[in-house]
Amino acid sequence: MRKIVIAGNWKMNKTVAESVKLAAEVVAAAKDIKTVTVAIAPTYLALAKVAEVVAGSNVKLAAQDVHWENQGAFTGKVSADMLKEIGVDFVIIGHSEQRTYFGETDATVNKKVRKVQSLGMTPIICIGETLDERKSGQLESVLTRQVNGAYDGLSGDDALRTVIAYEPVWAIGTGVTASDDEAQQAHAFVRGLLATLYGDHVAQSISIQYGGSMKPENAAGLLAQADIDGGLIGGAALKADSFLGIITPGESLNK
Ligand code: 13P
């Protein structure tokens, strides 16, 4: 059985004070949520303060990125043990904005996944095609390359401790959402890739989130799809009530 995992990726939004406020609102809003795993990913700067706010609640802490080295001359970067010390549970890895603007590759995604797992945190591995790739018939080849790259060298047990976020790049921040069918087809394809790598049992156990303009109005339809096990939410996670409007339809969905 798979967990529904719904995470708010706050991206480069909210000051520390604003983050603390929103985190407190999310904690209050999610207090009766039982079956969905809820996580929020503030900026690095706000993580330590937000950790204090979510401590003892049912809201998990996520980071938006990590570096794969332990320490050293990597200006601007943050290591996995620094995140671990603060109490981070999930780390978003390979987001399309990282891939597009900051040179993230399938190889660096893989290094980050391994490092995060070695410290007992759970990677949320982001994959997804651009509009050009989809239009030119490369959807499956892009997803295959990204999944094979991210999971390179991971055992079946390692794979069980991952979450995937399928985020079609053309749906991110655009207001355009993949239709329920488009999303379901891509998710089923990704689960098939996992089955090829690790067999059916592992593939059926990994939560695959959808991301890309997910909001209260479309969440129920997307979450009802057989292979959609949650969401990675940008804009709609910046307000507690709209975030809760996405989490609530996920309650009591058994996959
Ligand atoms: P939006 O929900 O703003 O489209 O962002 C999705 C996303 O990139 C989450 O990681």
mmCIF file with all atom_site columns, C-alpha atoms in Angstrom, residues 12-218:
data_model
loop_
_atom_site.group_PDB
_atom_site.id
_atom_site.type_symbol
_atom_site.label_atom_id
_atom_site.label_alt_id
_atom_site.label_comp_id
_atom_site.label_asym_id
_atom_site.label_entity_id
_atom_site.label_seq_id
_atom_site.pdbx_PDB_ins_code
_atom_site.Cartn_x
_atom_site.Cartn_y
_atom_site.Cartn_z
_atom_site.occupancy
_atom_site.B_iso_or_equiv
_atom_site.pdbx_formal_charge
_atom_site.auth_seq_id
_atom_site.auth_comp_id
_atom_site.auth_asym_id
_atom_site.auth_atom_id
_atom_site.pdbx_PDB_model_num
ATOM 1   C CA . MET A 1 12  ? 12.145  31.379 -3.211  1.00 0.00 ? 12  MET A CA 1
ATOM 2   C CA . ASN A 1 13  ? 9.142   32.798 -1.384  1.00 0.00 ? 13  ASN A CA 1
ATOM 3   C CA . LYS A 1 14  ? 8.578   34.024 2.191   1.00 0.00 ? 14  LYS A CA 1
ATOM 4   C CA . THR A 1 15  ? 10.973  35.709 4.594   1.00 0.00 ? 15  THR A CA 1
ATOM 5   C CA . VAL A 1 16  ? 11.849  33.837 7.773   1.00 0.00 ? 16  VAL A CA 1
ATOM 6   C CA . ALA A 1 17  ? 9.083   35.602 9.692   1.00 0.00 ? 17  ALA A CA 1
ATOM 7   C CA . GLU A 1 18  ? 6.564   34.892 6.929   1.00 0.00 ? 18  GLU A CA 1
ATOM 8   C CA . SER A 1 19  ? 7.693   31.265 6.790   1.00 0.00 ? 19  SER A CA 1
ATOM 9   C CA . VAL A 1 20  ? 7.203   30.799 10.527  1.00 0.00 ? 20  VAL A CA 1
ATOM 10  C CA . LYS A 1 21  ? 3.717   32.272 10.232  1.00 0.00 ? 21  LYS A CA 1
ATOM 11  C CA . LEU A 1 22  ? 2.713   30.092 7.284   1.00 0.00 ? 22  LEU A CA 1
ATOM 12  C CA . ALA A 1 23  ? 4.203   26.988 8.918   1.00 0.00 ? 23  ALA A CA 1
ATOM 13  C CA . ALA A 1 24  ? 2.127   27.630 12.050  1.00 0.00 ? 24  ALA A CA 1
ATOM 14  C CA . GLU A 1 25  ? -0.985  28.028 9.908   1.00 0.00 ? 25  GLU A CA 1
ATOM 15  C CA . VAL A 1 26  ? -0.255  24.768 8.069   1.00 0.00 ? 26  VAL A CA 1
ATOM 16  C CA . VAL A 1 27  ? 0.311   22.932 11.367  1.00 0.00 ? 27  VAL A CA 1
ATOM 17  C CA . ALA A 1 28  ? -3.047  24.189 12.644  1.00 0.00 ? 28  ALA A CA 1
ATOM 18  C CA . ALA A 1 29  ? -4.844  23.413 9.380   1.00 0.00 ? 29  ALA A CA 1
ATOM 19  C CA . ALA A 1 30  ? -3.399  19.902 9.138   1.00 0.00 ? 30  ALA A CA 1
ATOM 20  C CA . LYS A 1 31  ? -3.885  18.870 12.759  1.00 0.00 ? 31  LYS A CA 1
ATOM 21  C CA . ASP A 1 32  ? -6.714  16.447 11.957  1.00 0.00 ? 32  ASP A CA 1
ATOM 22  C CA . ILE A 1 33  ? -5.044  14.982 8.869   1.00 0.00 ? 33  ILE A CA 1
ATOM 23  C CA . LYS A 1 34  ? -4.409  11.311 9.571   1.00 0.00 ? 34  LYS A CA 1
ATOM 24  C CA . THR A 1 35  ? -3.534  9.332  6.480   1.00 0.00 ? 35  THR A CA 1
ATOM 25  C CA . VAL A 1 36  ? -1.785  11.852 4.227   1.00 0.00 ? 36  VAL A CA 1
ATOM 26  C CA . THR A 1 37  ? 1.887   12.596 4.826   1.00 0.00 ? 37  THR A CA 1
ATOM 27  C CA . VAL A 1 38  ? 2.141   16.394 4.762   1.00 0.00 ? 38  VAL A CA 1
ATOM 28  C CA . ALA A 1 39  ? 5.452   18.222 4.281   1.00 0.00 ? 39  ALA A CA 1
ATOM 29  C CA . ILE A 1 40  ? 6.548   21.813 3.740   1.00 0.00 ? 40  ILE A CA 1
ATOM 30  C CA . ALA A 1 41  ? 9.764   22.997 2.103   1.00 0.00 ? 41  ALA A CA 1
ATOM 31  C CA . PRO A 1 42  ? 10.740  26.558 3.052   1.00 0.00 ? 42  PRO A CA 1
ATOM 32  C CA . THR A 1 43  ? 13.993  28.175 1.935   1.00 0.00 ? 43  THR A CA 1
ATOM 33  C CA . TYR A 1 44  ? 17.218  26.999 3.571   1.00 0.00 ? 44  TYR A CA 1
ATOM 34  C CA . LEU A 1 45  ? 17.257  30.235 5.543   1.00 0.00 ? 45  LEU A CA 1
ATOM 35  C CA . ALA A 1 46  ? 13.937  29.495 7.226   1.00 0.00 ? 46  ALA A CA 1
ATOM 36  C CA . LEU A 1 47  ? 14.426  25.755 7.818   1.00 0.00 ? 47  LEU A CA 1
ATOM 37  C CA . ALA A 1 48  ? 15.738  25.967 11.382  1.00 0.00 ? 48  ALA A CA 1
ATOM 38  C CA . LYS A 1 49  ? 12.933  28.230 12.578  1.00 0.00 ? 49  LYS A CA 1
ATOM 39  C CA . VAL A 1 50  ? 10.256  26.266 10.737  1.00 0.00 ? 50  VAL A CA 1
ATOM 40  C CA . ALA A 1 51  ? 11.663  23.063 12.274  1.00 0.00 ? 51  ALA A CA 1
ATOM 41  C CA . GLU A 1 52  ? 10.736  24.467 15.693  1.00 0.00 ? 52  GLU A CA 1
ATOM 42  C CA . VAL A 1 53  ? 7.210   25.222 14.489  1.00 0.00 ? 53  VAL A CA 1
ATOM 43  C CA . VAL A 1 54  ? 6.529   21.765 13.035  1.00 0.00 ? 54  VAL A CA 1
ATOM 44  C CA . ALA A 1 55  ? 8.203   19.844 15.893  1.00 0.00 ? 55  ALA A CA 1
ATOM 45  C CA . GLY A 1 56  ? 5.708   17.446 17.474  1.00 0.00 ? 56  GLY A CA 1
ATOM 46  C CA . SER A 1 57  ? 3.093   18.068 14.763  1.00 0.00 ? 57  SER A CA 1
ATOM 47  C CA . ASN A 1 58  ? 2.057   15.852 11.869  1.00 0.00 ? 58  ASN A CA 1
ATOM 48  C CA . VAL A 1 59  ? 3.778   18.182 9.371   1.00 0.00 ? 59  VAL A CA 1
ATOM 49  C CA . LYS A 1 60  ? 7.162   17.020 8.074   1.00 0.00 ? 60  LYS A CA 1
ATOM 50  C CA . LEU A 1 61  ? 10.061  19.244 7.131   1.00 0.00 ? 61  LEU A CA 1
ATOM 51  C CA . ALA A 1 62  ? 11.502  19.245 3.624   1.00 0.00 ? 62  ALA A CA 1
ATOM 52  C CA . ALA A 1 63  ? 14.462  21.026 2.034   1.00 0.00 ? 63  ALA A CA 1
ATOM 53  C CA . GLN A 1 64  ? 14.453  22.268 -1.545  1.00 0.00 ? 64  GLN A CA 1
ATOM 54  C CA . ASP A 1 65  ? 17.926  20.987 -2.495  1.00 0.00 ? 65  ASP A CA 1
ATOM 55  C CA . VAL A 1 66  ? 21.215  19.711 -1.065  1.00 0.00 ? 66  VAL A CA 1
ATOM 56  C CA . HIS A 1 67  ? 24.848  19.270 -2.092  1.00 0.00 ? 67  HIS A CA 1
ATOM 57  C CA . TRP A 1 68  ? 26.281  15.776 -2.309  1.00 0.00 ? 68  TRP A CA 1
ATOM 58  C CA . GLU A 1 69  ? 29.611  16.539 -0.610  1.00 0.00 ? 69  GLU A CA 1
ATOM 59  C CA . ASN A 1 70  ? 29.955  16.515 3.186   1.00 0.00 ? 70  ASN A CA 1
ATOM 60  C CA . GLN A 1 71  ? 31.582  19.939 3.468   1.00 0.00 ? 71  GLN A CA 1
ATOM 61  C CA . GLY A 1 72  ? 34.143  22.195 1.856   1.00 0.00 ? 72  GLY A CA 1
ATOM 62  C CA . ALA A 1 73  ? 34.619  24.920 -0.706  1.00 0.00 ? 73  ALA A CA 1
ATOM 63  C CA . PHE A 1 74  ? 31.173  24.936 -2.318  1.00 0.00 ? 74  PHE A CA 1
ATOM 64  C CA . THR A 1 75  ? 30.031  28.522 -1.927  1.00 0.00 ? 75  THR A CA 1
ATOM 65  C CA . GLY A 1 76  ? 26.306  28.887 -1.543  1.00 0.00 ? 76  GLY A CA 1
ATOM 66  C CA . LYS A 1 77  ? 25.621  25.205 -0.918  1.00 0.00 ? 77  LYS A CA 1
ATOM 67  C CA . VAL A 1 78  ? 24.278  23.236 2.044   1.00 0.00 ? 78  VAL A CA 1
ATOM 68  C CA . SER A 1 79  ? 25.228  19.664 2.968   1.00 0.00 ? 79  SER A CA 1
ATOM 69  C CA . ALA A 1 80  ? 23.003  16.748 3.894   1.00 0.00 ? 80  ALA A CA 1
ATOM 70  C CA . ASP A 1 81  ? 24.306  16.537 7.478   1.00 0.00 ? 81  ASP A CA 1
ATOM 71  C CA . MET A 1 82  ? 23.413  20.211 7.977   1.00 0.00 ? 82  MET A CA 1
ATOM 72  C CA . LEU A 1 83  ? 19.858  19.395 6.913   1.00 0.00 ? 83  LEU A CA 1
ATOM 73  C CA . LYS A 1 84  ? 19.795  16.267 9.035   1.00 0.00 ? 84  LYS A CA 1
ATOM 74  C CA . GLU A 1 85  ? 20.907  18.198 12.121  1.00 0.00 ? 85  GLU A CA 1
ATOM 75  C CA . ILE A 1 86  ? 17.932  20.526 11.790  1.00 0.00 ? 86  ILE A CA 1
ATOM 76  C CA . GLY A 1 87  ? 15.479  17.649 11.504  1.00 0.00 ? 87  GLY A CA 1
ATOM 77  C CA . VAL A 1 88  ? 14.749  17.567 7.776   1.00 0.00 ? 88  VAL A CA 1
ATOM 78  C CA . ASP A 1 89  ? 12.748  14.505 6.683   1.00 0.00 ? 89  ASP A CA 1
ATOM 79  C CA . PHE A 1 90  ? 12.469  14.984 2.900   1.00 0.00 ? 90  PHE A CA 1
ATOM 80  C CA . VAL A 1 91  ? 14.793  16.602 0.357   1.00 0.00 ? 91  VAL A CA 1
ATOM 81  C CA . ILE A 1 92  ? 13.526  17.735 -3.036  1.00 0.00 ? 92  ILE A CA 1
ATOM 82  C CA . ILE A 1 93  ? 16.107  16.734 -5.642  1.00 0.00 ? 93  ILE A CA 1
ATOM 83  C CA . GLY A 1 94  ? 16.325  17.468 -9.356  1.00 0.00 ? 94  GLY A CA 1
ATOM 84  C CA . HIS A 1 95  ? 13.529  20.039 -9.533  1.00 0.00 ? 95  HIS A CA 1
ATOM 85  C CA . SER A 1 96  ? 13.118  21.322 -13.090 1.00 0.00 ? 96  SER A CA 1
ATOM 86  C CA . GLU A 1 97  ? 14.119  24.813 -11.942 1.00 0.00 ? 97  GLU A CA 1
ATOM 87  C CA . GLN A 1 98  ? 17.382  23.319 -10.664 1.00 0.00 ? 98  GLN A CA 1
ATOM 88  C CA . ARG A 1 99  ? 17.824  21.454 -13.935 1.00 0.00 ? 99  ARG A CA 1
ATOM 89  C CA . THR A 1 100 ? 17.000  24.488 -16.098 1.00 0.00 ? 100 THR A CA 1
ATOM 90  C CA . TYR A 1 101 ? 18.744  27.314 -14.254 1.00 0.00 ? 101 TYR A CA 1
ATOM 91  C CA . PHE A 1 102 ? 21.466  25.698 -12.157 1.00 0.00 ? 102 PHE A CA 1
ATOM 92  C CA . GLY A 1 103 ? 22.961  22.908 -14.210 1.00 0.00 ? 103 GLY A CA 1
ATOM 93  C CA . GLU A 1 104 ? 21.413  19.933 -12.408 1.00 0.00 ? 104 GLU A CA 1
ATOM 94  C CA . THR A 1 105 ? 21.977  16.712 -14.352 1.00 0.00 ? 105 THR A CA 1
ATOM 95  C CA . ASP A 1 106 ? 20.807  13.136 -13.911 1.00 0.00 ? 106 ASP A CA 1
ATOM 96  C CA . ALA A 1 107 ? 24.287  12.382 -12.536 1.00 0.00 ? 107 ALA A CA 1
ATOM 97  C CA . THR A 1 108 ? 24.114  15.091 -9.848  1.00 0.00 ? 108 THR A CA 1
ATOM 98  C CA . VAL A 1 109 ? 20.587  14.003 -8.987  1.00 0.00 ? 109 VAL A CA 1
ATOM 99  C CA . ASN A 1 110 ? 21.898  10.495 -8.393  1.00 0.00 ? 110 ASN A CA 1
ATOM 100 C CA . LYS A 1 111 ? 24.731  11.720 -6.140  1.00 0.00 ? 111 LYS A CA 1
ATOM 101 C CA . LYS A 1 112 ? 22.305  13.797 -4.086  1.00 0.00 ? 112 LYS A CA 1
ATOM 102 C CA . VAL A 1 113 ? 19.829  10.914 -3.760  1.00 0.00 ? 113 VAL A CA 1
ATOM 103 C CA . ARG A 1 114 ? 22.554  8.609  -2.438  1.00 0.00 ? 114 ARG A CA 1
ATOM 104 C CA . LYS A 1 115 ? 23.873  11.174 0.022   1.00 0.00 ? 115 LYS A CA 1
ATOM 105 C CA . VAL A 1 116 ? 20.436  12.016 1.409   1.00 0.00 ? 116 VAL A CA 1
ATOM 106 C CA . GLN A 1 117 ? 19.553  8.342  1.784   1.00 0.00 ? 117 GLN A CA 1
ATOM 107 C CA . SER A 1 118 ? 22.832  7.582  3.538   1.00 0.00 ? 118 SER A CA 1
ATOM 108 C CA . LEU A 1 119 ? 21.659  9.892  6.334   1.00 0.00 ? 119 LEU A CA 1
ATOM 109 C CA . GLY A 1 120 ? 18.172  8.424  6.539   1.00 0.00 ? 120 GLY A CA 1
ATOM 110 C CA . MET A 1 121 ? 16.310  11.264 4.840   1.00 0.00 ? 121 MET A CA 1
ATOM 111 C CA . THR A 1 122 ? 13.884  10.628 1.974   1.00 0.00 ? 122 THR A CA 1
ATOM 112 C CA . PRO A 1 123 ? 14.576  12.111 -1.455  1.00 0.00 ? 123 PRO A CA 1
ATOM 113 C CA . ILE A 1 124 ? 11.696  13.493 -3.489  1.00 0.00 ? 124 ILE A CA 1
ATOM 114 C CA . ILE A 1 125 ? 13.081  12.929 -6.974  1.00 0.00 ? 125 ILE A CA 1
ATOM 115 C CA . CYS A 1 126 ? 11.650  15.327 -9.556  1.00 0.00 ? 126 CYS A CA 1
ATOM 116 C CA . ILE A 1 127 ? 11.276  14.314 -13.163 1.00 0.00 ? 127 ILE A CA 1
ATOM 117 C CA . GLY A 1 128 ? 9.277   15.654 -16.085 1.00 0.00 ? 128 GLY A CA 1
ATOM 118 C CA . GLU A 1 129 ? 9.364   16.699 -19.714 1.00 0.00 ? 129 GLU A CA 1
ATOM 119 C CA . THR A 1 130 ? 9.295   20.121 -21.342 1.00 0.00 ? 130 THR A CA 1
ATOM 120 C CA . LEU A 1 131 ? 6.545   21.065 -23.778 1.00 0.00 ? 131 LEU A CA 1
ATOM 121 C CA . ASP A 1 132 ? 8.938   20.663 -26.731 1.00 0.00 ? 132 ASP A CA 1
ATOM 122 C CA . GLU A 1 133 ? 9.912   17.206 -25.553 1.00 0.00 ? 133 GLU A CA 1
ATOM 123 C CA . ARG A 1 134 ? 6.278   16.179 -25.190 1.00 0.00 ? 134 ARG A CA 1
ATOM 124 C CA . LYS A 1 135 ? 5.302   17.624 -28.572 1.00 0.00 ? 135 LYS A CA 1
ATOM 125 C CA . SER A 1 136 ? 8.180   15.899 -30.320 1.00 0.00 ? 136 SER A CA 1
ATOM 126 C CA . GLY A 1 137 ? 7.266   12.492 -28.914 1.00 0.00 ? 137 GLY A CA 1
ATOM 127 C CA . GLN A 1 138 ? 10.091  12.297 -26.379 1.00 0.00 ? 138 GLN A CA 1
ATOM 128 C CA . LEU A 1 139 ? 7.990   12.000 -23.222 1.00 0.00 ? 139 LEU A CA 1
ATOM 129 C CA . GLU A 1 140 ? 8.868   8.369  -22.598 1.00 0.00 ? 140 GLU A CA 1
ATOM 130 C CA . SER A 1 141 ? 12.545  8.669  -23.493 1.00 0.00 ? 141 SER A CA 1
ATOM 131 C CA . VAL A 1 142 ? 13.006  11.685 -21.215 1.00 0.00 ? 142 VAL A CA 1
ATOM 132 C CA . LEU A 1 143 ? 11.275  10.000 -18.265 1.00 0.00 ? 143 LEU A CA 1
ATOM 133 C CA . THR A 1 144 ? 13.263  6.809  -18.875 1.00 0.00 ? 144 THR A CA 1
ATOM 134 C CA . ARG A 1 145 ? 16.551  8.713  -18.885 1.00 0.00 ? 145 ARG A CA 1
ATOM 135 C CA . GLN A 1 146 ? 15.660  10.654 -15.739 1.00 0.00 ? 146 GLN A CA 1
ATOM 136 C CA . VAL A 1 147 ? 14.459  7.611  -13.787 1.00 0.00 ? 147 VAL A CA 1
ATOM 137 C CA . ASN A 1 148 ? 17.387  5.410  -14.828 1.00 0.00 ? 148 ASN A CA 1
ATOM 138 C CA . GLY A 1 149 ? 19.801  8.216  -13.949 1.00 0.00 ? 149 GLY A CA 1
ATOM 139 C CA . ALA A 1 150 ? 18.298  8.990  -10.558 1.00 0.00 ? 150 ALA A CA 1
ATOM 140 C CA . TYR A 1 151 ? 18.129  5.326  -9.468  1.00 0.00 ? 151 TYR A CA 1
ATOM 141 C CA . ASP A 1 152 ? 21.519  4.296  -10.850 1.00 0.00 ? 152 ASP A CA 1
ATOM 142 C CA . GLY A 1 153 ? 23.161  1.980  -8.292  1.00 0.00 ? 153 GLY A CA 1
ATOM 143 C CA . LEU A 1 154 ? 20.210  2.011  -5.875  1.00 0.00 ? 154 LEU A CA 1
ATOM 144 C CA . SER A 1 155 ? 19.019  -1.344 -4.532  1.00 0.00 ? 155 SER A CA 1
ATOM 145 C CA . GLY A 1 156 ? 15.358  -2.287 -4.270  1.00 0.00 ? 156 GLY A CA 1
ATOM 146 C CA . ASP A 1 157 ? 15.486  -1.451 -0.548  1.00 0.00 ? 157 ASP A CA 1
ATOM 147 C CA . ASP A 1 158 ? 16.929  1.979  -1.355  1.00 0.00 ? 158 ASP A CA 1
ATOM 148 C CA . ALA A 1 159 ? 14.241  2.543  -3.958  1.00 0.00 ? 159 ALA A CA 1
ATOM 149 C CA . LEU A 1 160 ? 11.555  1.840  -1.354  1.00 0.00 ? 160 LEU A CA 1
ATOM 150 C CA . ARG A 1 161 ? 12.856  4.867  0.558   1.00 0.00 ? 161 ARG A CA 1
ATOM 151 C CA . THR A 1 162 ? 12.250  7.318  -2.293  1.00 0.00 ? 162 THR A CA 1
ATOM 152 C CA . VAL A 1 163 ? 9.361   9.443  -3.499  1.00 0.00 ? 163 VAL A CA 1
ATOM 153 C CA . ILE A 1 164 ? 9.054   10.561 -7.125  1.00 0.00 ? 164 ILE A CA 1
ATOM 154 C CA . ALA A 1 165 ? 7.455   13.819 -8.228  1.00 0.00 ? 165 ALA A CA 1
ATOM 155 C CA . TYR A 1 166 ? 6.308   13.807 -11.847 1.00 0.00 ? 166 TYR A CA 1
ATOM 156 C CA . GLU A 1 167 ? 6.203   17.480 -12.785 1.00 0.00 ? 167 GLU A CA 1
ATOM 157 C CA . PRO A 1 168 ? 5.608   18.251 -16.452 1.00 0.00 ? 168 PRO A CA 1
ATOM 158 C CA . VAL A 1 169 ? 7.661   21.420 -16.916 1.00 0.00 ? 169 VAL A CA 1
ATOM 159 C CA . TRP A 1 170 ? 4.936   23.029 -19.040 1.00 0.00 ? 170 TRP A CA 1
ATOM 160 C CA . ALA A 1 171 ? 2.499   22.808 -16.137 1.00 0.00 ? 171 ALA A CA 1
ATOM 161 C CA . ILE A 1 172 ? 4.755   24.363 -13.494 1.00 0.00 ? 172 ILE A CA 1
ATOM 162 C CA . GLY A 1 173 ? 3.699   27.847 -12.471 1.00 0.00 ? 173 GLY A CA 1
ATOM 163 C CA . THR A 1 174 ? 1.733   28.273 -15.701 1.00 0.00 ? 174 THR A CA 1
ATOM 164 C CA . GLY A 1 175 ? -1.775  27.640 -14.454 1.00 0.00 ? 175 GLY A CA 1
ATOM 165 C CA . VAL A 1 176 ? -1.987  24.869 -17.069 1.00 0.00 ? 176 VAL A CA 1
ATOM 166 C CA . THR A 1 177 ? -2.460  21.490 -15.410 1.00 0.00 ? 177 THR A CA 1
ATOM 167 C CA . ALA A 1 178 ? -2.000  18.125 -17.045 1.00 0.00 ? 178 ALA A CA 1
ATOM 168 C CA . SER A 1 179 ? -5.412  16.534 -17.480 1.00 0.00 ? 179 SER A CA 1
ATOM 169 C CA . ASP A 1 180 ? -6.229  13.641 -15.157 1.00 0.00 ? 180 ASP A CA 1
ATOM 170 C CA . ASP A 1 181 ? -5.618  11.254 -18.065 1.00 0.00 ? 181 ASP A CA 1
ATOM 171 C CA . GLU A 1 182 ? -2.353  12.829 -19.193 1.00 0.00 ? 182 GLU A CA 1
ATOM 172 C CA . ALA A 1 183 ? -1.025  12.737 -15.652 1.00 0.00 ? 183 ALA A CA 1
ATOM 173 C CA . GLN A 1 184 ? -2.222  9.183  -14.997 1.00 0.00 ? 184 GLN A CA 1
ATOM 174 C CA . GLN A 1 185 ? -0.620  7.929  -18.223 1.00 0.00 ? 185 GLN A CA 1
ATOM 175 C CA . ALA A 1 186 ? 2.735   9.455  -17.339 1.00 0.00 ? 186 ALA A CA 1
ATOM 176 C CA . HIS A 1 187 ? 2.553   8.106  -13.784 1.00 0.00 ? 187 HIS A CA 1
ATOM 177 C CA . ALA A 1 188 ? 1.693   4.616  -15.005 1.00 0.00 ? 188 ALA A CA 1
ATOM 178 C CA . PHE A 1 189 ? 4.631   4.790  -17.386 1.00 0.00 ? 189 PHE A CA 1
ATOM 179 C CA . VAL A 1 190 ? 6.979   5.813  -14.544 1.00 0.00 ? 190 VAL A CA 1
ATOM 180 C CA . ARG A 1 191 ? 5.681   2.991  -12.355 1.00 0.00 ? 191 ARG A CA 1
ATOM 181 C CA . GLY A 1 192 ? 6.353   0.633  -15.232 1.00 0.00 ? 192 GLY A CA 1
ATOM 182 C CA . LEU A 1 193 ? 9.954   1.874  -15.364 1.00 0.00 ? 193 LEU A CA 1
ATOM 183 C CA . LEU A 1 194 ? 10.304  1.183  -11.634 1.00 0.00 ? 194 LEU A CA 1
ATOM 184 C CA . ALA A 1 195 ? 8.859   -2.296 -12.169 1.00 0.00 ? 195 ALA A CA 1
ATOM 185 C CA . THR A 1 196 ? 11.452  -2.979 -14.851 1.00 0.00 ? 196 THR A CA 1
ATOM 186 C CA . LEU A 1 197 ? 14.225  -1.877 -12.496 1.00 0.00 ? 197 LEU A CA 1
ATOM 187 C CA . TYR A 1 198 ? 12.992  -3.421 -9.243  1.00 0.00 ? 198 TYR A CA 1
ATOM 188 C CA . GLY A 1 199 ? 9.984   -5.644 -9.879  1.00 0.00 ? 199 GLY A CA 1
ATOM 189 C CA . ASP A 1 200 ? 6.319   -5.119 -9.204  1.00 0.00 ? 200 ASP A CA 1
ATOM 190 C CA . HIS A 1 201 ? 6.359   -5.149 -5.422  1.00 0.00 ? 201 HIS A CA 1
ATOM 191 C CA . VAL A 1 202 ? 8.809   -2.241 -5.162  1.00 0.00 ? 202 VAL A CA 1
ATOM 192 C CA . ALA A 1 203 ? 7.151   -0.344 -8.014  1.00 0.00 ? 203 ALA A CA 1
ATOM 193 C CA . GLN A 1 204 ? 3.756   -0.657 -6.349  1.00 0.00 ? 204 GLN A CA 1
ATOM 194 C CA . SER A 1 205 ? 5.150   0.654  -3.062  1.00 0.00 ? 205 SER A CA 1
ATOM 195 C CA . ILE A 1 206 ? 6.737   3.916  -4.256  1.00 0.00 ? 206 ILE A CA 1
ATOM 196 C CA . SER A 1 207 ? 4.628   7.064  -3.962  1.00 0.00 ? 207 SER A CA 1
ATOM 197 C CA . ILE A 1 208 ? 4.580   9.127  -7.172  1.00 0.00 ? 208 ILE A CA 1
ATOM 198 C CA . GLN A 1 209 ? 3.421   12.705 -6.685  1.00 0.00 ? 209 GLN A CA 1
ATOM 199 C CA . TYR A 1 210 ? 2.036   14.954 -9.388  1.00 0.00 ? 210 TYR A CA 1
ATOM 200 C CA . GLY A 1 211 ? 3.275   18.555 -9.592  1.00 0.00 ? 211 GLY A CA 1
ATOM 201 C CA . GLY A 1 212 ? 2.329   21.441 -11.855 1.00 0.00 ? 212 GLY A CA 1
ATOM 202 C CA . SER A 1 213 ? -0.439  23.949 -11.085 1.00 0.00 ? 213 SER A CA 1
ATOM 203 C CA . MET A 1 214 ? -2.132  21.571 -8.675  1.00 0.00 ? 214 MET A CA 1
ATOM 204 C CA . LYS A 1 215 ? -4.798  23.414 -6.682  1.00 0.00 ? 215 LYS A CA 1
ATOM 205 C CA . PRO A 1 216 ? -7.947  22.716 -4.661  1.00 0.00 ? 216 PRO A CA 1
ATOM 206 C CA . GLU A 1 217 ? -10.066 22.794 -7.854  1.00 0.00 ? 217 GLU A CA 1
ATOM 207 C CA . ASN A 1 218 ? -8.179  19.982 -9.585  1.00 0.00 ? 218 ASN A CA 1
#
